[in-house]
Amino acid sequence: MRKAVTTSALAATTALAAGALATPALADLTIASWGGSYQDAQRTLYFEPFAEERGISITEDDFVGGIGGLRAQVTGGAPNWNIVQVEAEELTLGCEEGLFVLIDYDLLEYDEDDFIEGAATECGVGNIVWSKVLGYDADRIEGDTPESWEDFWDLETWPGQRGLRRGAQYNLEFALMADGVPADEVYDELRTEEGVDRAFEKLDEIRDDVTWWEAGAQPLQMLASGEVALTSVYNGRLTGSNRAEGTNFAGVWPGSIYAIDSWVILEGTPDVELAHDFISFASHPERQAQLPEYIAYGATHAGADEYISEDDAPHLPTTPENLDVAIEFDTEFWVENIEALNERFDRWAAR
Amino acid sequence: MTVSGSDTTGPELRARLRRSRRRSTLISVGLVAPVVLFLVVFFVVPIVQMLGVSVYDRSVSEGMPRTAAVIGTWDRDGLPGEEVYAAIGEDLVEGQAERALAGPARRLNQELSGYRTVIFGTARGLPEEPPESWRETLIEADERWGDPAHLVILQRAVNPLTDYFMLYALDMERDIEDAIRLQDSDERLFLGLIQRTMTIAVTVTLVCLAMGYPVAYLLANTGGSLRYALLVLVLLPFWTSLLVRTAAWIVVLQTEGIANTFLMWSGITYEPIRMIYNRFGTVVVMSQVLLPFMILPLYAVMSGISHWNMRAAQSLGAPFATAFRRVYMPQTMPGVAAGTLLVFMLSVGYYITPALVGGSGDQMLSYFIAFYANETVNWGLAAALGTVLMVIVLTMFLLYNYIFGLDRMKLS
């Protein structure tokens, strides 16, 4: 009790000092997400209802990725943000560096088991699932449609250029799957030297037929213009293009690689309990199930499936049929090996 | 004799003169100060800081202080003694509790992939009570603690001053005896990358010169509305966003794009030619983007050359080509020097255009700087590569200064 009094006195002093310095009124919670139409959807579904329910104010900001900015906020004392949506890589790195408050699952409405595998972690709670799939333009392909990465490598049945994101990430996994490695053994294989050699040898087969893309919007443009016949592409953008541009792009789920974006609480956040409450609010399965109406990302609460509309389900990474045939992006592996493998990739590409 | 305030002789005059001089010096210093301050804060300091990051890194010495204190005693003859292993063990236990191991793990993993697992994997499984032998405990937790190569890297990394990144940026490394040597040929990357960057920059510069020279000549030697129209055509792309121009080129050059459609329609080719996402596309788009930087200085120099020179040469019997080569061209050299220098310096640091229209074998130095700075947070290597780029540009600049002389160069 006494501690509570001191804390609130301290908070009052801080607020006074802040007022005296004419800084904007302190919000109860500051949340940073990925901006654009995605954050618009989050505002409607999570931010505004939560602020209303609790009678608090929420300030928003844009996060563009990168561990550097988060590190600067936390090491600089009181962070400007309280809750941030981060990608798997930042979650791993930031957790190791102690930038995030450890999640207390007792403070959440849900247990770790209520979430899909890999979503409930020490430092963060999964929020959305996105996926990288094999994509093609259904209007341009006659006859059989491709169904696997093995088909992606089949230049005779499906002639034309292949689109892949420049770099080693994802492509080594795809190459191994095309070479017959079962999806659940891909990362075990990649952890051996022979496995990496094998992946690069497989990439050799289509070396001259690959157009490497850089930005996430490029593969859609390449599909639309016929520059490539098949490409790796983010599932959300594929569906987004079909909805907005009326294209007839299709995605192949077997062999797709999914990753989870998570909510984290920055170390130094004053009201950790309120932050947990928000995360709990945003993990509500029925609420999560509404997000796909705006953008084709999957929900992290395992129970959200039953609330998702039939129209949306086939396009989501988390629909059981899609999830069962996919593998999760192995952040640990890539954080450790990205430099060496990307350097090797460039030597391979320049040869 | 009256003594008044307006006495204009002797020491007082000198004092007043000095005062007024000091004041005018102060005023001029005050006028220049903001610019100098701006340059120092936003130009000199970041560059010095960048150079610093490439040779100075305290992450291991701060994250593993006990190890840093004792590992220097290891003479690399066999494995280190218990004292060193105990320091490592205690650092890992404490670092794990305080989440202080991320810095050392990242730094060590930069030198040797897999070191992160060695650090975190070991730290997670260590006993709370100090074991009898730290050496055995650590090697049991991860056999790589018994590998001299891993320990040598640790021993070097505890020293904040490091030449690792600079050496690595030049495809060099220190072997186990600390001798500097070139990496094995199948491990090299950056020397080839520097060469590739130079090749692309020089090619783009030459293409710009070949295309820009005639345009500048035309600009300088026609009058009226034609010159005006030409000038607008040169400047218009200059005002258009780089990304928009790059995207426009994709539309023109792609497989089913305008260029290929025209070539096949006119019967020149029978199947589409690959003109983008390769070196050809990179050079074409970069040249178009940088062309104004060649044309404008050339135009500035050429418009200052009197056309009587050429007439005089021709009236003395020189054919046009000879007159052009021996009379006109030498006079345009300051413009050529300025234009090529500008285009070369801009293209050597190019990033977004090759990223969007180049193939994977066409990425330049800045692509890797961005990769290490943004994606893998390896600022040491990013800074070292930045230093390499800066040295290239400075060398080029000094070379030009030596050959052409800066004061004779006309930039626009």
CSV table of N, CA and C in Angstrom, one decimal, chain B residues 120-228:
chain,number,residue,atom,x,y,z
B,120,PHE,N,24.3,-18.9,-25.8
B,120,PHE,CA,23.0,-19.1,-25.2
B,120,PHE,C,22.7,-20.5,-24.8
B,121,GLY,N,23.1,-21.5,-25.6
B,121,GLY,CA,22.8,-22.9,-25.3
B,121,GLY,C,23.6,-23.2,-24.0
B,122,THR,N,24.8,-22.8,-23.8
B,122,THR,CA,25.6,-23.1,-22.6
B,122,THR,C,24.9,-22.4,-21.4
B,123,ALA,N,24.6,-21.1,-21.6
B,123,ALA,CA,24.2,-20.3,-20.5
B,123,ALA,C,22.9,-20.8,-19.9
B,124,ARG,N,22.0,-21.3,-20.8
B,124,ARG,CA,20.7,-21.8,-20.3
B,124,ARG,C,20.9,-23.1,-19.4
B,125,GLY,N,21.9,-23.9,-19.7
B,125,GLY,CA,22.0,-25.1,-19.0
B,125,GLY,C,23.0,-25.2,-17.8
B,126,LEU,N,23.5,-24.0,-17.5
B,126,LEU,CA,24.6,-24.0,-16.4
B,126,LEU,C,24.0,-24.2,-15.0
B,127,PRO,N,24.8,-24.9,-14.1
B,127,PRO,CA,24.3,-25.1,-12.8
B,127,PRO,C,24.4,-23.8,-12.0
B,128,GLU,N,23.5,-23.7,-10.9
B,128,GLU,CA,23.5,-22.5,-10.1
B,128,GLU,C,24.7,-22.4,-9.2
B,129,GLU,N,25.1,-23.6,-8.7
B,129,GLU,CA,26.3,-23.6,-7.8
B,129,GLU,C,27.6,-23.8,-8.7
B,130,PRO,N,28.7,-23.1,-8.4
B,130,PRO,CA,29.9,-23.3,-9.2
B,130,PRO,C,30.3,-24.8,-9.2
B,131,PRO,N,30.5,-25.3,-10.3
B,131,PRO,CA,30.9,-26.7,-10.4
B,131,PRO,C,32.4,-26.9,-10.0
B,132,GLU,N,32.8,-28.2,-9.8
B,132,GLU,CA,34.2,-28.5,-9.5
B,132,GLU,C,35.1,-28.0,-10.5
B,133,SER,N,34.8,-28.3,-11.8
B,133,SER,CA,35.7,-27.9,-12.9
B,133,SER,C,34.8,-27.2,-13.9
B,134,TRP,N,35.0,-25.9,-14.1
B,134,TRP,CA,34.3,-25.1,-15.1
B,134,TRP,C,34.7,-25.6,-16.5
B,135,ARG,N,35.9,-26.0,-16.6
B,135,ARG,CA,36.4,-26.4,-17.9
B,135,ARG,C,35.6,-27.6,-18.4
B,136,GLU,N,35.5,-28.7,-17.5
B,136,GLU,CA,34.7,-29.8,-17.9
B,136,GLU,C,33.2,-29.5,-18.1
B,137,THR,N,32.7,-28.7,-17.2
B,137,THR,CA,31.3,-28.4,-17.3
B,137,THR,C,31.0,-27.7,-18.7
B,138,LEU,N,31.8,-26.7,-19.0
B,138,LEU,CA,31.5,-26.0,-20.2
B,138,LEU,C,31.7,-26.9,-21.5
B,139,ILE,N,32.8,-27.6,-21.5
B,139,ILE,CA,33.0,-28.5,-22.7
B,139,ILE,C,31.9,-29.5,-22.8
B,140,GLU,N,31.4,-30.0,-21.6
B,140,GLU,CA,30.3,-30.9,-21.7
B,140,GLU,C,29.0,-30.3,-22.2
B,141,ALA,N,28.8,-29.0,-21.8
B,141,ALA,CA,27.6,-28.3,-22.3
B,141,ALA,C,27.7,-28.1,-23.8
B,142,ASP,N,28.9,-27.7,-24.3
B,142,ASP,CA,29.0,-27.5,-25.7
B,142,ASP,C,30.5,-27.8,-26.0
B,143,GLU,N,30.7,-28.8,-26.9
B,143,GLU,CA,32.1,-29.2,-27.2
B,143,GLU,C,32.9,-28.1,-27.8
B,144,ARG,N,32.3,-27.1,-28.3
B,144,ARG,CA,33.0,-26.0,-29.0
B,144,ARG,C,33.8,-25.2,-28.0
B,145,TRP,N,33.6,-25.3,-26.7
B,145,TRP,CA,34.4,-24.6,-25.7
B,145,TRP,C,35.8,-25.2,-25.7
B,146,GLY,N,35.9,-26.4,-26.3
B,146,GLY,CA,37.2,-27.1,-26.3
B,146,GLY,C,37.9,-26.9,-27.6
B,147,ASP,N,37.3,-26.0,-28.4
B,147,ASP,CA,37.9,-25.7,-29.8
B,147,ASP,C,38.7,-24.4,-29.7
B,148,PRO,N,40.1,-24.5,-29.9
B,148,PRO,CA,40.9,-23.3,-29.8
B,148,PRO,C,40.4,-22.2,-30.7
B,149,ALA,N,39.9,-22.5,-31.9
B,149,ALA,CA,39.5,-21.5,-32.8
B,149,ALA,C,38.4,-20.6,-32.2
B,150,HIS,N,37.4,-21.2,-31.5
B,150,HIS,CA,36.4,-20.4,-30.9
B,150,HIS,C,37.0,-19.6,-29.8
B,151,LEU,N,38.0,-20.1,-29.0
B,151,LEU,CA,38.5,-19.4,-27.9
B,151,LEU,C,39.4,-18.2,-28.4
B,152,VAL,N,40.1,-18.4,-29.5
B,152,VAL,CA,40.9,-17.4,-30.1
B,152,VAL,C,40.0,-16.2,-30.4
B,153,ILE,N,38.9,-16.5,-31.1
B,153,ILE,CA,38.0,-15.4,-31.4
B,153,ILE,C,37.5,-14.6,-30.2
B,154,LEU,N,37.2,-15.4,-29.1
B,154,LEU,CA,36.8,-14.7,-27.9
B,154,LEU,C,37.9,-13.9,-27.3
B,155,GLN,N,39.1,-14.4,-27.4
B,155,GLN,CA,40.3,-13.7,-26.8
B,155,GLN,C,40.5,-12.4,-27.6
B,156,ARG,N,40.3,-12.4,-28.9
B,156,ARG,CA,40.5,-11.2,-29.7
B,156,ARG,C,39.4,-10.2,-29.4
B,157,ALA,N,38.1,-10.8,-29.3
B,157,ALA,CA,37.0,-9.9,-29.2
B,157,ALA,C,36.8,-9.1,-27.9
B,158,VAL,N,37.5,-9.6,-26.9
B,158,VAL,CA,37.4,-8.8,-25.6
B,158,VAL,C,38.1,-7.5,-25.7
B,159,ASN,N,39.0,-7.4,-26.7
B,159,ASN,CA,39.7,-6.1,-26.9
B,159,ASN,C,38.8,-5.2,-27.7
B,160,PRO,N,38.3,-4.0,-27.1
B,160,PRO,CA,37.4,-3.2,-27.8
B,160,PRO,C,37.9,-2.7,-29.2
B,161,LEU,N,39.2,-2.5,-29.3
B,161,LEU,CA,39.8,-2.1,-30.5
B,161,LEU,C,40.0,-3.3,-31.4
B,162,THR,N,39.4,-3.2,-32.6
B,162,THR,CA,39.5,-4.4,-33.4
B,162,THR,C,39.7,-4.1,-34.9
B,163,ASP,N,40.5,-4.9,-35.6
B,163,ASP,CA,40.6,-4.6,-37.0
B,163,ASP,C,39.8,-5.7,-37.8
B,164,TYR,N,39.0,-6.5,-37.1
B,164,TYR,CA,38.3,-7.6,-37.7
B,164,TYR,C,37.4,-7.1,-38.9
B,165,PHE,N,36.6,-6.1,-38.6
B,165,PHE,CA,35.7,-5.6,-39.6
B,165,PHE,C,36.3,-5.0,-40.8
B,166,MET,N,37.4,-4.2,-40.6
B,166,MET,CA,38.1,-3.7,-41.8
B,166,MET,C,38.7,-4.8,-42.6
B,167,LEU,N,39.4,-5.7,-41.9
B,167,LEU,CA,40.0,-6.8,-42.7
B,167,LEU,C,38.9,-7.6,-43.4
B,168,TYR,N,37.8,-7.9,-42.7
B,168,TYR,CA,36.7,-8.7,-43.4
B,168,TYR,C,36.2,-8.0,-44.6
B,169,ALA,N,36.1,-6.7,-44.5
B,169,ALA,CA,35.5,-5.9,-45.6
B,169,ALA,C,36.5,-6.0,-46.8
B,170,LEU,N,37.7,-6.4,-46.6
B,170,LEU,CA,38.7,-6.5,-47.7
B,170,LEU,C,39.0,-8.0,-47.9
B,171,ASP,N,38.1,-8.9,-47.5
B,171,ASP,CA,38.3,-10.3,-47.7
B,171,ASP,C,39.6,-10.9,-47.0
B,172,MET,N,40.0,-10.2,-45.9
B,172,MET,CA,41.1,-10.7,-45.2
B,172,MET,C,40.8,-11.2,-43.8
B,173,GLU,N,41.6,-11.9,-43.2
B,173,GLU,CA,41.4,-12.4,-41.8
B,173,GLU,C,42.7,-12.6,-41.1
B,174,ARG,N,42.7,-12.8,-39.8
B,174,ARG,CA,43.9,-13.2,-39.1
B,174,ARG,C,43.8,-14.7,-38.8
B,175,ASP,N,44.9,-15.3,-39.1
B,175,ASP,CA,44.9,-16.8,-38.8
B,175,ASP,C,45.2,-17.0,-37.3
B,176,ILE,N,45.3,-18.2,-36.9
B,176,ILE,CA,45.4,-18.5,-35.5
B,176,ILE,C,46.7,-17.9,-34.9
B,177,GLU,N,47.7,-17.6,-35.7
B,177,GLU,CA,48.9,-17.0,-35.2
B,177,GLU,C,48.9,-15.5,-35.3
B,178,ASP,N,47.7,-15.0,-35.6
B,178,ASP,CA,47.5,-13.5,-35.7
B,178,ASP,C,48.1,-12.9,-37.0
B,179,ALA,N,48.5,-13.7,-37.9
B,179,ALA,CA,49.1,-13.1,-39.1
B,179,ALA,C,47.9,-12.8,-40.1
B,180,ILE,N,48.0,-11.6,-40.7
B,180,ILE,CA,46.9,-11.2,-41.6
B,180,ILE,C,47.1,-12.0,-43.0
B,181,ARG,N,46.0,-12.6,-43.4
B,181,ARG,CA,46.1,-13.3,-44.7
B,181,ARG,C,44.8,-13.1,-45.5
B,182,LEU,N,44.9,-13.3,-46.8
B,182,LEU,CA,43.7,-13.2,-47.7
B,182,LEU,C,42.9,-14.5,-47.4
B,183,GLN,N,41.6,-14.4,-47.5
B,183,GLN,CA,40.8,-15.5,-47.3
B,183,GLN,C,40.9,-16.5,-48.5
B,184,ASP,N,40.5,-17.7,-48.3
B,184,ASP,CA,40.5,-18.7,-49.4
B,184,ASP,C,39.7,-18.1,-50.5
B,185,SER,N,40.0,-18.5,-51.8
B,185,SER,CA,39.4,-17.8,-52.9
B,185,SER,C,37.9,-18.1,-53.0
B,186,ASP,N,37.4,-19.3,-52.5
B,186,ASP,CA,36.0,-19.5,-52.5
B,186,ASP,C,35.2,-18.9,-51.4
B,187,GLU,N,36.0,-18.3,-50.5
B,187,GLU,CA,35.3,-17.6,-49.4
B,187,GLU,C,35.3,-16.1,-49.6
B,188,ARG,N,36.0,-15.6,-50.6
B,188,ARG,CA,36.0,-14.1,-50.8
B,188,ARG,C,34.7,-13.6,-51.4
B,189,LEU,N,34.4,-12.4,-51.0
B,189,LEU,CA,33.2,-11.8,-51.5
B,189,LEU,C,33.4,-10.3,-51.8
B,190,PHE,N,34.1,-9.6,-50.9
B,190,PHE,CA,34.0,-8.1,-50.9
B,190,PHE,C,35.0,-7.5,-52.0
B,191,LEU,N,36.1,-8.2,-52.2
B,191,LEU,CA,37.0,-7.6,-53.3
B,191,LEU,C,36.3,-7.7,-54.6
B,192,GLY,N,35.6,-8.8,-54.9
B,192,GLY,CA,34.8,-8.9,-56.1
B,192,GLY,C,33.7,-7.9,-56.1
B,193,LEU,N,33.1,-7.6,-55.0
B,193,LEU,CA,32.0,-6.6,-54.9
B,193,LEU,C,32.5,-5.2,-55.2
B,194,ILE,N,33.7,-4.9,-54.6
B,194,ILE,CA,34.3,-3.6,-54.9
B,194,ILE,C,34.6,-3.5,-56.4
B,195,GLN,N,35.1,-4.5,-57.0
B,195,GLN,CA,35.4,-4.5,-58.4
B,195,GLN,C,34.1,-4.3,-59.2
B,196,ARG,N,33.0,-5.1,-58.8
B,196,ARG,CA,31.7,-5.0,-59.5
B,196,ARG,C,31.2,-3.5,-59.4
B,197,THR,N,31.3,-3.0,-58.2
B,197,THR,CA,30.8,-1.6,-58.0
B,197,THR,C,31.5,-0.6,-58.9
B,198,MET,N,32.9,-0.8,-59.0
B,198,MET,CA,33.7,0.1,-59.8
B,198,MET,C,33.3,-0.1,-61.3
B,199,THR,N,33.1,-1.3,-61.7
B,199,THR,CA,32.8,-1.6,-63.1
B,199,THR,C,31.5,-0.9,-63.5
B,200,ILE,N,30.5,-1.1,-62.6
B,200,ILE,CA,29.2,-0.5,-63.0
B,200,ILE,C,29.3,1.0,-63.0
B,201,ALA,N,30.0,1.5,-62.0
B,201,ALA,CA,30.0,3.0,-61.9
B,201,ALA,C,30.8,3.6,-63.1
B,202,VAL,N,31.9,2.9,-63.5
B,202,VAL,CA,32.6,3.4,-64.7
B,202,VAL,C,31.8,3.2,-66.0
B,203,THR,N,31.1,2.1,-66.1
B,203,THR,CA,30.3,1.9,-67.3
B,203,THR,C,29.2,3.0,-67.4
B,204,VAL,N,28.5,3.2,-66.3
B,204,VAL,CA,27.5,4.2,-66.3
B,204,VAL,C,28.1,5.6,-66.7
B,205,THR,N,29.2,5.9,-66.1
B,205,THR,CA,29.9,7.2,-66.4
B,205,THR,C,30.2,7.3,-67.9
B,206,LEU,N,30.7,6.3,-68.5
B,206,LEU,CA,31.1,6.3,-69.9
B,206,LEU,C,29.8,6.4,-70.8
B,207,VAL,N,28.8,5.7,-70.4
B,207,VAL,CA,27.5,5.8,-71.2
B,207,VAL,C,27.0,7.2,-71.1
B,208,CYS,N,27.0,7.7,-69.9
B,208,CYS,CA,26.5,9.1,-69.7
B,208,CYS,C,27.3,10.1,-70.6
B,209,LEU,N,28.6,9.9,-70.6
B,209,LEU,CA,29.5,10.8,-71.3
B,209,LEU,C,29.1,10.7,-72.8
B,210,ALA,N,29.0,9.5,-73.3
B,210,ALA,CA,28.8,9.2,-74.7
B,210,ALA,C,27.4,9.8,-75.1
B,211,MET,N,26.4,9.7,-74.2
B,211,MET,CA,25.1,10.3,-74.6
B,211,MET,C,25.0,11.7,-74.3
B,212,GLY,N,25.6,12.2,-73.2
B,212,GLY,CA,25.5,13.5,-72.8
B,212,GLY,C,26.2,14.6,-73.6
B,213,TYR,N,27.4,14.1,-74.1
B,213,TYR,CA,28.2,15.1,-74.8
B,213,TYR,C,27.5,15.7,-76.1
B,214,PRO,N,27.0,14.9,-76.9
B,214,PRO,CA,26.2,15.4,-78.1
B,214,PRO,C,25.1,16.3,-77.7
B,215,VAL,N,24.3,15.9,-76.7
B,215,VAL,CA,23.2,16.6,-76.2
B,215,VAL,C,23.6,18.0,-75.7
B,216,ALA,N,24.7,18.0,-74.9
B,216,ALA,CA,25.2,19.3,-74.4
B,216,ALA,C,25.7,20.2,-75.6
B,217,TYR,N,26.3,19.6,-76.6
B,217,TYR,CA,26.8,20.3,-77.7
B,217,TYR,C,25.7,21.0,-78.5
B,218,LEU,N,24.6,20.2,-78.7
B,218,LEU,CA,23.4,20.7,-79.3
B,218,LEU,C,22.8,21.8,-78.5
B,219,LEU,N,22.7,21.6,-77.2
B,219,LEU,CA,22.2,22.7,-76.3
B,219,LEU,C,23.0,24.0,-76.5
B,220,ALA,N,24.3,23.8,-76.5
B,220,ALA,CA,25.1,25.0,-76.5
B,220,ALA,C,25.2,25.7,-77.9
B,221,ASN,N,24.9,25.0,-78.9
B,221,ASN,CA,25.1,25.5,-80.2
B,221,ASN,C,23.8,25.7,-81.0
B,222,THR,N,22.6,25.6,-80.4
B,222,THR,CA,21.4,26.0,-81.1
B,222,THR,C,20.8,27.1,-80.3
B,223,GLY,N,19.9,27.8,-80.9
B,223,GLY,CA,19.4,29.0,-80.2
B,223,GLY,C,17.9,28.8,-80.1
B,224,GLY,N,17.3,29.8,-79.5
B,224,GLY,CA,15.9,30.0,-79.4
B,224,GLY,C,15.1,28.9,-78.8
B,225,SER,N,14.0,28.6,-79.4
B,225,SER,CA,13.0,27.7,-78.7
B,225,SER,C,13.5,26.2,-78.7
B,226,LEU,N,14.4,25.8,-79.7
B,226,LEU,CA,14.9,24.5,-79.7
B,226,LEU,C,15.7,24.2,-78.4
B,227,ARG,N,16.6,25.2,-78.1
B,227,ARG,CA,17.4,25.1,-76.9
B,227,ARG,C,16.5,25.0,-75.7
B,228,TYR,N,15.5,25.8,-75.7
B,228,TYR,CA,14.6,25.8,-74.5
B,228,TYR,C,13.9,24.5,-74.4
